[in-house]
């Protein structure tokens, strides 16, 4: 999106509604001066774009659009990705904070479904109880879906979480007020409140690696290639090939979050 | 105009002006540059230090090993999977050395048998598989191969072997139903074992007039389950009948 | 814990304090709507509660944002919600709705209503009190008949604006929950409406209790016509509230979506006491039956003829039961919505901590604080004229 015309337009709008609003206010103090006008104006803050780099030099976010492919049939549940993610991103070591985690599904002959993820999979998975009743069983890696229509960004009251031009959902740790609304709004359980920073934490697709041309840490260490990273649109990347030759699905598609974590060989019981 | 109006107006004006002042002072500089957020936040996120260097970095110095691995069964297993995060090593190659794990417990993270793992993925039972021997003694981690051709079918077909062992068919050998050519052991995907093709094969034990133990369930081959071969409905490695 | 919950769901995000927030704003909206009955809809019987309702609404509104503030991870950054509100966020509208309701509706209405009295009190009092009243009048000391007529019409118009504003205030709180599509227990278009009517129920019940207590402690006679009228409106609001909740419940049951099984488990195990026992039986059915039987507003003299003294006790008990029920509604929404996993495969538990910033002690403190503020407000701006005769109706504004 071109920055400057947008800004100019918004500036014009601002002075306009501003003066009208104040005049009305004084003239008709008791009257019902519209609540909507100041609200609409107030929301679109525009500070003239001066030094808006937004990323490292030489990296143009508008040229990219990232997503992740996950081949469920390749995941062996070793949880190297979970460990690597915690190491790379300073995710708290304790068991209940994960940017990514591995779930084990055990679907029984009577359609009962048992799911577990002990310590996100890091500690391994205990033997399956009553193995004789198992119909099928498999591992599913989970992470932030980096939705194109992210409910977490929608609900953030202050603009502390946002989607970048290259399609990654990030948290501004210096601005987050810790209201936890985004945690409630995420259908995937991908967010948590960092126990020391008291702000929302989540997967960043290792954004600090992307801008240097590296893949996310979880992708780097996946020994079976169950995680495939790359461009969602147009450009030829492993993800593009993955999406060409697999039937892909997204999680909770009915919520219209437009996720960019694409699953191949996904079982219908996974949610 | 009643006296109340200008007084109240003054109070509201002060409040509104106060808000405007606060707003111009407190809204961060880069807020709104790229969207409804602080553009500078991206710079902070991007400045986060890396722990994992990426296999490209490793290849620059360790080319022979990288090439060996790239041609092996471990071609997808990048260096830092086993050796751990190495960004510090890349920055300071002489002082900081990455881990060189030799224990069994690293390998079994991936290769211990689990029914949830995809079939065909090489898995062993760590308890019975050459106990206490380091894996690297037999398998070169940068180019792992089985040192000898597997003798038992269960070496590769662990899941089937495990289920079969607790089923009513536990006493049957693989060879009872399958013929596995010797080449299958060397080239498992190219040469496949056989499966019973005739209903009469299962009928040897399960047909109404079969000469077998009386405890074995019987069916009438002519009326039961036409036109399918038995294993199209029943799973012979774990038949459902109790 | 039972079944599977996502690992990040182990920690419950919104605690007891967030139960308190919709409870408090509900009381605000309800008390204000009660006040508007007298002012706009000319229900003259409830006149004795008019000023008390306004002050109650004000006292609770001042406390309402405190639980929100206390539960923030970074309360020192809370100002951001006013400076860079995300217009897509239901929660960001808090700043506007709250400021509008406090400054434009409630404070203005109280000011116009009390201005004449404040001018008179400023003339009568001495020392600090004199100055306080003078500052509160903002120096607008003209109490000519023309000026007072302006006060009255301004107050009426503000009330007219105030009714939709009160709807907005609490409907919006319901929307915060109702708009979360990730959570099937919350996600319902009825949520704002249910919140609204439960707000009216709780507000009327609270003012009823406060009116009875304050009148008794001032050794005045309770205006039975007023009390009967309050009880009558309480009954109506309760009927609508209960119908809406039943509709929501039946609708869910009939649609029987993916989430129905986990919600069934939720209600049968975790929420049985707070939903079935406290909210439905104690907070709704018992008061409904009690009010229906004794209220003279429904049938002349009531279905059961009761002496006023007995009726007062029944009203009081019913109103207290209703408060417990409404608090349970807030609990069942806020906590209940977090007790099951969004994987719809498991339930978690919530243990209220006793001390600590989000604990029980803090909650009780914040629950008592509005009454302290109300006490100060009543001392400063007496809602009744304490004439020598016990039966004197309070001075009208």
PDB file of C-alpha atoms in Angstrom, chain C residues 133-386:
ATOM      1  CA  UNK C 133     -20.422  23.240  46.898  1.00  0.00           C
ATOM      2  CA  UNK C 134     -19.432  26.447  45.172  1.00  0.00           C
ATOM      3  CA  UNK C 135     -16.775  24.687  43.083  1.00  0.00           C
ATOM      4  CA  UNK C 136     -19.227  21.907  42.283  1.00  0.00           C
ATOM      5  CA  UNK C 137     -21.692  24.438  40.884  1.00  0.00           C
ATOM      6  CA  UNK C 138     -18.869  25.658  38.615  1.00  0.00           C
ATOM      7  CA  UNK C 139     -19.953  29.136  39.648  1.00  0.00           C
ATOM      8  CA  UNK C 140     -23.283  28.822  37.910  1.00  0.00           C
ATOM      9  CA  UNK C 141     -25.288  30.166  40.821  1.00  0.00           C
ATOM     10  CA  UNK C 142     -28.278  31.559  38.971  1.00  0.00           C
ATOM     11  CA  UNK C 143     -31.368  29.877  40.443  1.00  0.00           C
ATOM     12  CA  UNK C 144     -33.988  32.032  38.830  1.00  0.00           C
ATOM     13  CA  UNK C 145     -37.069  30.163  37.664  1.00  0.00           C
ATOM     14  CA  UNK C 146     -35.954  30.423  34.063  1.00  0.00           C
ATOM     15  CA  UNK C 147     -32.579  28.978  34.889  1.00  0.00           C
ATOM     16  CA  UNK C 148     -34.130  26.112  36.850  1.00  0.00           C
ATOM     17  CA  UNK C 149     -36.467  25.342  33.965  1.00  0.00           C
ATOM     18  CA  UNK C 150     -33.395  25.029  31.788  1.00  0.00           C
ATOM     19  CA  UNK C 151     -31.854  22.624  34.333  1.00  0.00           C
ATOM     20  CA  UNK C 152     -34.953  20.518  34.263  1.00  0.00           C
ATOM     21  CA  UNK C 153     -35.267  20.281  30.495  1.00  0.00           C
ATOM     22  CA  UNK C 154     -31.525  19.691  30.107  1.00  0.00           C
ATOM     23  CA  UNK C 155     -31.738  16.900  32.667  1.00  0.00           C
ATOM     24  CA  UNK C 156     -34.665  15.339  30.839  1.00  0.00           C
ATOM     25  CA  UNK C 157     -32.841  15.410  27.498  1.00  0.00           C
ATOM     26  CA  UNK C 158     -29.718  13.919  29.032  1.00  0.00           C
ATOM     27  CA  UNK C 159     -31.817  11.117  30.442  1.00  0.00           C
ATOM     28  CA  UNK C 160     -33.268  10.527  26.991  1.00  0.00           C
ATOM     29  CA  UNK C 161     -29.725  10.244  25.639  1.00  0.00           C
ATOM     30  CA  UNK C 162     -28.773   8.309  28.732  1.00  0.00           C
ATOM     31  CA  UNK C 163     -31.130   5.392  28.121  1.00  0.00           C
ATOM     32  CA  UNK C 164     -29.486   4.292  24.862  1.00  0.00           C
ATOM     33  CA  UNK C 165     -26.148   5.119  26.467  1.00  0.00           C
ATOM     34  CA  UNK C 166     -26.864   2.801  29.375  1.00  0.00           C
ATOM     35  CA  UNK C 167     -27.894   0.157  26.847  1.00  0.00           C
ATOM     36  CA  UNK C 168     -24.643   0.829  25.022  1.00  0.00           C
ATOM     37  CA  UNK C 169     -22.570   0.623  28.196  1.00  0.00           C
ATOM     38  CA  UNK C 170     -23.736  -2.797  29.165  1.00  0.00           C
ATOM     39  CA  UNK C 171     -24.633  -4.121  25.761  1.00  0.00           C
ATOM     40  CA  UNK C 172     -21.061  -3.390  24.837  1.00  0.00           C
ATOM     41  CA  UNK C 173     -19.765  -5.427  27.755  1.00  0.00           C
ATOM     42  CA  UNK C 174     -21.858  -8.300  26.484  1.00  0.00           C
ATOM     43  CA  UNK C 175     -20.466  -7.732  23.016  1.00  0.00           C
ATOM     44  CA  UNK C 176     -16.907  -8.132  24.330  1.00  0.00           C
ATOM     45  CA  UNK C 177     -17.795 -11.714  25.116  1.00  0.00           C
ATOM     46  CA  UNK C 178     -20.439 -12.369  22.493  1.00  0.00           C
ATOM     47  CA  UNK C 179     -18.141 -11.448  19.625  1.00  0.00           C
ATOM     48  CA  UNK C 180     -15.413 -14.005  20.416  1.00  0.00           C
ATOM     49  CA  UNK C 181     -16.034 -16.586  17.721  1.00  0.00           C
ATOM     50  CA  UNK C 182     -13.250 -18.787  19.086  1.00  0.00           C
ATOM     51  CA  UNK C 183     -15.317 -19.477  22.185  1.00  0.00           C
ATOM     52  CA  UNK C 184     -18.618 -21.281  21.609  1.00  0.00           C
ATOM     53  CA  UNK C 185     -19.830 -20.590  25.149  1.00  0.00           C
ATOM     54  CA  UNK C 186     -19.515 -16.829  24.585  1.00  0.00           C
ATOM     55  CA  UNK C 187     -20.118 -16.468  20.896  1.00  0.00           C
ATOM     56  CA  UNK C 188     -23.802 -15.580  20.758  1.00  0.00           C
ATOM     57  CA  UNK C 189     -25.684 -12.681  19.269  1.00  0.00           C
ATOM     58  CA  UNK C 190     -27.972 -12.762  22.289  1.00  0.00           C
ATOM     59  CA  UNK C 191     -25.118 -12.069  24.688  1.00  0.00           C
ATOM     60  CA  UNK C 192     -25.410  -8.237  24.682  1.00  0.00           C
ATOM     61  CA  UNK C 193     -29.182  -8.422  25.084  1.00  0.00           C
ATOM     62  CA  UNK C 194     -28.963 -10.933  27.913  1.00  0.00           C
ATOM     63  CA  UNK C 195     -26.369  -8.734  29.585  1.00  0.00           C
ATOM     64  CA  UNK C 196     -28.641  -5.745  29.204  1.00  0.00           C
ATOM     65  CA  UNK C 197     -31.677  -7.281  30.825  1.00  0.00           C
ATOM     66  CA  UNK C 198     -29.699  -8.916  33.562  1.00  0.00           C
ATOM     67  CA  UNK C 199     -28.215  -5.461  34.157  1.00  0.00           C
ATOM     68  CA  UNK C 200     -31.680  -3.990  34.619  1.00  0.00           C
ATOM     69  CA  UNK C 201     -32.600  -6.800  36.981  1.00  0.00           C
ATOM     70  CA  UNK C 202     -29.494  -6.320  39.081  1.00  0.00           C
ATOM     71  CA  UNK C 203     -29.717  -2.505  39.087  1.00  0.00           C
ATOM     72  CA  UNK C 204     -33.360  -2.424  40.170  1.00  0.00           C
ATOM     73  CA  UNK C 205     -32.732  -5.089  42.819  1.00  0.00           C
ATOM     74  CA  UNK C 206     -29.757  -3.162  44.177  1.00  0.00           C
ATOM     75  CA  UNK C 207     -31.605   0.153  44.402  1.00  0.00           C
ATOM     76  CA  UNK C 208     -34.517  -1.650  46.058  1.00  0.00           C
ATOM     77  CA  UNK C 209     -32.203  -2.993  48.735  1.00  0.00           C
ATOM     78  CA  UNK C 210     -30.417   0.328  49.140  1.00  0.00           C
ATOM     79  CA  UNK C 211     -33.685   2.216  49.344  1.00  0.00           C
ATOM     80  CA  UNK C 212     -35.009  -0.096  52.056  1.00  0.00           C
ATOM     81  CA  UNK C 213     -31.799  -0.045  54.073  1.00  0.00           C
ATOM     82  CA  UNK C 214     -31.194   3.693  53.856  1.00  0.00           C
ATOM     83  CA  UNK C 215     -34.800   4.439  54.742  1.00  0.00           C
ATOM     84  CA  UNK C 216     -34.739   2.078  57.693  1.00  0.00           C
ATOM     85  CA  UNK C 217     -31.467   3.423  59.020  1.00  0.00           C
ATOM     86  CA  UNK C 218     -32.808   6.957  58.818  1.00  0.00           C
ATOM     87  CA  UNK C 219     -35.860   5.755  60.810  1.00  0.00           C
ATOM     88  CA  UNK C 220     -38.211   6.827  58.071  1.00  0.00           C
ATOM     89  CA  UNK C 221     -41.262   5.023  56.821  1.00  0.00           C
ATOM     90  CA  UNK C 222     -40.774   3.010  53.655  1.00  0.00           C
ATOM     91  CA  UNK C 223     -42.935   4.250  50.807  1.00  0.00           C
ATOM     92  CA  UNK C 224     -44.837   1.043  50.052  1.00  0.00           C
ATOM     93  CA  UNK C 225     -46.208   2.290  46.727  1.00  0.00           C
ATOM     94  CA  UNK C 226     -42.649   2.921  45.580  1.00  0.00           C
ATOM     95  CA  UNK C 227     -41.465  -0.453  46.786  1.00  0.00           C
ATOM     96  CA  UNK C 228     -44.337  -2.300  45.120  1.00  0.00           C
ATOM     97  CA  UNK C 229     -43.648  -0.489  41.868  1.00  0.00           C
ATOM     98  CA  UNK C 230     -39.951  -1.373  42.064  1.00  0.00           C
ATOM     99  CA  UNK C 231     -40.823  -4.981  42.700  1.00  0.00           C
ATOM    100  CA  UNK C 232     -43.213  -4.943  39.769  1.00  0.00           C
ATOM    101  CA  UNK C 233     -40.552  -3.663  37.382  1.00  0.00           C
ATOM    102  CA  UNK C 234     -38.078  -6.080  38.871  1.00  0.00           C
ATOM    103  CA  UNK C 235     -40.473  -8.889  38.055  1.00  0.00           C
ATOM    104  CA  UNK C 236     -40.923  -7.731  34.451  1.00  0.00           C
ATOM    105  CA  UNK C 237     -37.184  -7.384  33.877  1.00  0.00           C
ATOM    106  CA  UNK C 238     -36.602 -10.792  35.420  1.00  0.00           C
ATOM    107  CA  UNK C 239     -39.194 -12.397  33.156  1.00  0.00           C
ATOM    108  CA  UNK C 240     -37.548 -10.952  30.034  1.00  0.00           C
ATOM    109  CA  UNK C 241     -34.070 -11.842  31.297  1.00  0.00           C
ATOM    110  CA  UNK C 242     -35.048 -15.406  32.091  1.00  0.00           C
ATOM    111  CA  UNK C 243     -36.838 -15.847  28.750  1.00  0.00           C
ATOM    112  CA  UNK C 244     -33.787 -14.649  26.841  1.00  0.00           C
ATOM    113  CA  UNK C 245     -31.491 -16.952  28.734  1.00  0.00           C
ATOM    114  CA  UNK C 246     -33.838 -19.860  28.215  1.00  0.00           C
ATOM    115  CA  UNK C 247     -33.984 -19.020  24.515  1.00  0.00           C
ATOM    116  CA  UNK C 248     -30.202 -18.993  24.322  1.00  0.00           C
ATOM    117  CA  UNK C 249     -30.034 -22.310  26.116  1.00  0.00           C
ATOM    118  CA  UNK C 250     -32.706 -24.013  24.025  1.00  0.00           C
ATOM    119  CA  UNK C 251     -31.225 -22.636  20.831  1.00  0.00           C
ATOM    120  CA  UNK C 252     -27.836 -24.105  21.645  1.00  0.00           C
ATOM    121  CA  UNK C 253     -29.340 -27.406  22.619  1.00  0.00           C
ATOM    122  CA  UNK C 254     -31.432 -27.591  19.470  1.00  0.00           C
ATOM    123  CA  UNK C 255     -28.643 -26.591  17.098  1.00  0.00           C
ATOM    124  CA  UNK C 256     -26.420 -29.107  18.854  1.00  0.00           C
ATOM    125  CA  UNK C 257     -23.213 -27.946  17.269  1.00  0.00           C
ATOM    126  CA  UNK C 258     -19.734 -29.392  17.586  1.00  0.00           C
ATOM    127  CA  UNK C 259     -19.308 -27.828  21.006  1.00  0.00           C
ATOM    128  CA  UNK C 260     -22.468 -29.207  22.592  1.00  0.00           C
ATOM    129  CA  UNK C 261     -20.817 -32.223  24.194  1.00  0.00           C
ATOM    130  CA  UNK C 262     -18.106 -30.271  25.984  1.00  0.00           C
ATOM    131  CA  UNK C 263     -20.628 -27.614  27.057  1.00  0.00           C
ATOM    132  CA  UNK C 264     -22.850 -30.364  28.468  1.00  0.00           C
ATOM    133  CA  UNK C 265     -19.903 -31.642  30.494  1.00  0.00           C
ATOM    134  CA  UNK C 266     -19.131 -28.084  31.567  1.00  0.00           C
ATOM    135  CA  UNK C 267     -22.619 -27.484  32.914  1.00  0.00           C
ATOM    136  CA  UNK C 268     -22.940 -30.892  34.520  1.00  0.00           C
ATOM    137  CA  UNK C 269     -19.635 -30.800  36.329  1.00  0.00           C
ATOM    138  CA  UNK C 270     -17.933 -27.436  36.706  1.00  0.00           C
ATOM    139  CA  UNK C 271     -20.910 -25.088  36.588  1.00  0.00           C
ATOM    140  CA  UNK C 272     -23.606 -27.170  38.267  1.00  0.00           C
ATOM    141  CA  UNK C 273     -23.689 -25.191  41.511  1.00  0.00           C
ATOM    142  CA  UNK C 274     -23.166 -21.745  40.023  1.00  0.00           C
ATOM    143  CA  UNK C 275     -25.461 -22.189  37.028  1.00  0.00           C
ATOM    144  CA  UNK C 276     -28.233 -24.575  37.974  1.00  0.00           C
ATOM    145  CA  UNK C 277     -28.415 -23.965  41.705  1.00  0.00           C
ATOM    146  CA  UNK C 278     -27.388 -20.328  42.138  1.00  0.00           C
ATOM    147  CA  UNK C 279     -28.263 -18.697  38.821  1.00  0.00           C
ATOM    148  CA  UNK C 280     -31.418 -20.525  37.794  1.00  0.00           C
ATOM    149  CA  UNK C 281     -33.045 -21.814  40.963  1.00  0.00           C
ATOM    150  CA  UNK C 282     -31.951 -19.334  43.593  1.00  0.00           C
ATOM    151  CA  UNK C 283     -31.379 -16.254  41.446  1.00  0.00           C
ATOM    152  CA  UNK C 284     -34.290 -16.573  39.057  1.00  0.00           C
ATOM    153  CA  UNK C 285     -37.011 -19.127  39.758  1.00  0.00           C
ATOM    154  CA  UNK C 286     -37.454 -18.499  43.490  1.00  0.00           C
ATOM    155  CA  UNK C 287     -37.547 -14.685  43.158  1.00  0.00           C
ATOM    156  CA  UNK C 288     -39.868 -14.956  40.158  1.00  0.00           C
ATOM    157  CA  UNK C 289     -42.340 -17.071  42.067  1.00  0.00           C
ATOM    158  CA  UNK C 290     -42.065 -14.961  45.208  1.00  0.00           C
ATOM    159  CA  UNK C 291     -42.578 -11.682  43.358  1.00  0.00           C
ATOM    160  CA  UNK C 292     -45.385 -13.090  41.243  1.00  0.00           C
ATOM    161  CA  UNK C 293     -47.258 -14.228  44.319  1.00  0.00           C
ATOM    162  CA  UNK C 294     -47.033 -11.107  46.459  1.00  0.00           C
ATOM    163  CA  UNK C 295     -46.645  -8.195  44.021  1.00  0.00           C
ATOM    164  CA  UNK C 296     -49.778  -6.038  44.081  1.00  0.00           C
ATOM    165  CA  UNK C 297     -48.757  -4.615  40.736  1.00  0.00           C
ATOM    166  CA  UNK C 298     -49.651  -7.815  38.913  1.00  0.00           C
ATOM    167  CA  UNK C 299     -52.987  -8.463  40.553  1.00  0.00           C
ATOM    168  CA  UNK C 300     -54.701  -5.964  42.758  1.00  0.00           C
ATOM    169  CA  UNK C 301     -53.615  -6.873  46.243  1.00  0.00           C
ATOM    170  CA  UNK C 302     -51.426  -9.647  44.954  1.00  0.00           C
ATOM    171  CA  UNK C 303     -52.239 -13.313  44.479  1.00  0.00           C
ATOM    172  CA  UNK C 304     -51.383 -13.765  48.114  1.00  0.00           C
ATOM    173  CA  UNK C 305     -52.518 -10.957  50.324  1.00  0.00           C
ATOM    174  CA  UNK C 306     -49.585  -9.972  52.472  1.00  0.00           C
ATOM    175  CA  UNK C 307     -49.119  -7.309  55.107  1.00  0.00           C
ATOM    176  CA  UNK C 308     -46.573  -4.639  54.011  1.00  0.00           C
ATOM    177  CA  UNK C 309     -44.050  -5.736  56.623  1.00  0.00           C
ATOM    178  CA  UNK C 310     -43.970  -9.294  55.304  1.00  0.00           C
ATOM    179  CA  UNK C 311     -43.864  -8.034  51.737  1.00  0.00           C
ATOM    180  CA  UNK C 312     -40.859  -5.895  52.562  1.00  0.00           C
ATOM    181  CA  UNK C 313     -39.001  -8.917  53.858  1.00  0.00           C
ATOM    182  CA  UNK C 314     -39.952 -10.967  50.801  1.00  0.00           C
ATOM    183  CA  UNK C 315     -38.806  -8.163  48.501  1.00  0.00           C
ATOM    184  CA  UNK C 316     -35.554  -7.828  50.395  1.00  0.00           C
ATOM    185  CA  UNK C 317     -34.804 -11.551  50.314  1.00  0.00           C
ATOM    186  CA  UNK C 318     -35.783 -11.804  46.651  1.00  0.00           C
ATOM    187  CA  UNK C 319     -33.536  -8.857  45.774  1.00  0.00           C
ATOM    188  CA  UNK C 320     -30.598 -10.370  47.648  1.00  0.00           C
ATOM    189  CA  UNK C 321     -31.170 -13.735  45.943  1.00  0.00           C
ATOM    190  CA  UNK C 322     -31.272 -11.939  42.611  1.00  0.00           C
ATOM    191  CA  UNK C 323     -27.936 -10.255  43.334  1.00  0.00           C
ATOM    192  CA  UNK C 324     -26.391 -13.645  44.048  1.00  0.00           C
ATOM    193  CA  UNK C 325     -27.961 -14.982  40.877  1.00  0.00           C
ATOM    194  CA  UNK C 326     -26.682 -12.119  38.735  1.00  0.00           C
ATOM    195  CA  UNK C 327     -23.192 -12.451  40.149  1.00  0.00           C
ATOM    196  CA  UNK C 328     -23.407 -16.135  39.267  1.00  0.00           C
ATOM    197  CA  UNK C 329     -24.415 -15.218  35.711  1.00  0.00           C
ATOM    198  CA  UNK C 330     -21.264 -13.129  35.395  1.00  0.00           C
ATOM    199  CA  UNK C 331     -19.214 -15.952  36.880  1.00  0.00           C
ATOM    200  CA  UNK C 332     -20.745 -18.525  34.572  1.00  0.00           C
ATOM    201  CA  UNK C 333     -20.047 -16.385  31.524  1.00  0.00           C
ATOM    202  CA  UNK C 334     -16.542 -15.204  32.359  1.00  0.00           C
ATOM    203  CA  UNK C 335     -15.110 -18.185  34.225  1.00  0.00           C
ATOM    204  CA  UNK C 336     -17.328 -20.793  32.577  1.00  0.00           C
ATOM    205  CA  UNK C 337     -16.153 -19.683  29.157  1.00  0.00           C
ATOM    206  CA  UNK C 338     -12.588 -20.445  30.149  1.00  0.00           C
ATOM    207  CA  UNK C 339     -13.093 -23.767  31.880  1.00  0.00           C
ATOM    208  CA  UNK C 340     -13.205 -25.764  28.681  1.00  0.00           C
ATOM    209  CA  UNK C 341     -10.499 -26.055  26.059  1.00  0.00           C
ATOM    210  CA  UNK C 342     -10.929 -24.478  22.666  1.00  0.00           C
ATOM    211  CA  UNK C 343      -9.933 -27.904  21.386  1.00  0.00           C
ATOM    212  CA  UNK C 344     -13.378 -28.879  22.770  1.00  0.00           C
ATOM    213  CA  UNK C 345     -11.722 -31.933  24.264  1.00  0.00           C
ATOM    214  CA  UNK C 346     -11.220 -31.131  27.913  1.00  0.00           C
ATOM    215  CA  UNK C 347     -12.071 -29.123  30.992  1.00  0.00           C
ATOM    216  CA  UNK C 348      -9.732 -27.227  33.249  1.00  0.00           C
ATOM    217  CA  UNK C 349     -10.175 -25.861  36.747  1.00  0.00           C
ATOM    218  CA  UNK C 350     -10.101 -22.420  38.301  1.00  0.00           C
ATOM    219  CA  UNK C 351      -8.986 -21.946  41.855  1.00  0.00           C
ATOM    220  CA  UNK C 352      -9.733 -18.564  43.354  1.00  0.00           C
ATOM    221  CA  UNK C 353      -6.758 -17.299  45.269  1.00  0.00           C
ATOM    222  CA  UNK C 354      -7.424 -15.626  48.555  1.00  0.00           C
ATOM    223  CA  UNK C 355      -4.899 -12.812  48.612  1.00  0.00           C
ATOM    224  CA  UNK C 356      -2.945 -11.312  45.755  1.00  0.00           C
ATOM    225  CA  UNK C 357      -3.953  -8.700  43.229  1.00  0.00           C
ATOM    226  CA  UNK C 358      -6.513 -10.926  41.520  1.00  0.00           C
ATOM    227  CA  UNK C 359      -7.652 -12.693  44.668  1.00  0.00           C
ATOM    228  CA  UNK C 360     -10.805 -12.910  46.696  1.00  0.00           C
ATOM    229  CA  UNK C 361      -9.783 -10.209  49.184  1.00  0.00           C
ATOM    230  CA  UNK C 362      -9.228  -7.715  46.376  1.00  0.00           C
ATOM    231  CA  UNK C 363     -12.576  -8.613  44.843  1.00  0.00           C
ATOM    232  CA  UNK C 364     -14.431  -8.117  48.108  1.00  0.00           C
ATOM    233  CA  UNK C 365     -12.607  -4.837  48.581  1.00  0.00           C
ATOM    234  CA  UNK C 366     -13.628  -3.641  45.135  1.00  0.00           C
ATOM    235  CA  UNK C 367     -17.165  -4.821  45.787  1.00  0.00           C
ATOM    236  CA  UNK C 368     -17.366  -2.757  48.983  1.00  0.00           C
ATOM    237  CA  UNK C 369     -15.661   0.316  47.561  1.00  0.00           C
ATOM    238  CA  UNK C 370     -18.737   1.559  45.646  1.00  0.00           C
ATOM    239  CA  UNK C 371     -20.702   1.531  48.879  1.00  0.00           C
ATOM    240  CA  UNK C 372     -18.036   3.662  50.540  1.00  0.00           C
ATOM    241  CA  UNK C 373     -18.150   6.064  47.599  1.00  0.00           C
ATOM    242  CA  UNK C 374     -21.929   6.048  47.744  1.00  0.00           C
ATOM    243  CA  UNK C 375     -21.783   6.889  51.431  1.00  0.00           C
ATOM    244  CA  UNK C 376     -19.539   9.885  50.687  1.00  0.00           C
ATOM    245  CA  UNK C 377     -21.795  10.948  47.836  1.00  0.00           C
ATOM    246  CA  UNK C 378     -24.865  10.690  50.012  1.00  0.00           C
ATOM    247  CA  UNK C 379     -23.192  12.789  52.713  1.00  0.00           C
ATOM    248  CA  UNK C 380     -22.145  15.366  50.136  1.00  0.00           C
ATOM    249  CA  UNK C 381     -25.253  15.336  47.987  1.00  0.00           C
ATOM    250  CA  UNK C 382     -28.095  14.055  50.168  1.00  0.00           C
ATOM    251  CA  UNK C 383     -30.647  12.418  47.883  1.00  0.00           C
ATOM    252  CA  UNK C 384     -33.399  13.043  50.370  1.00  0.00           C
ATOM    253  CA  UNK C 385     -34.398  16.036  52.410  1.00  0.00           C
ATOM    254  CA  UNK C 386     -33.956  15.177  56.058  1.00  0.00           C
TER     255      UNK C 386
END
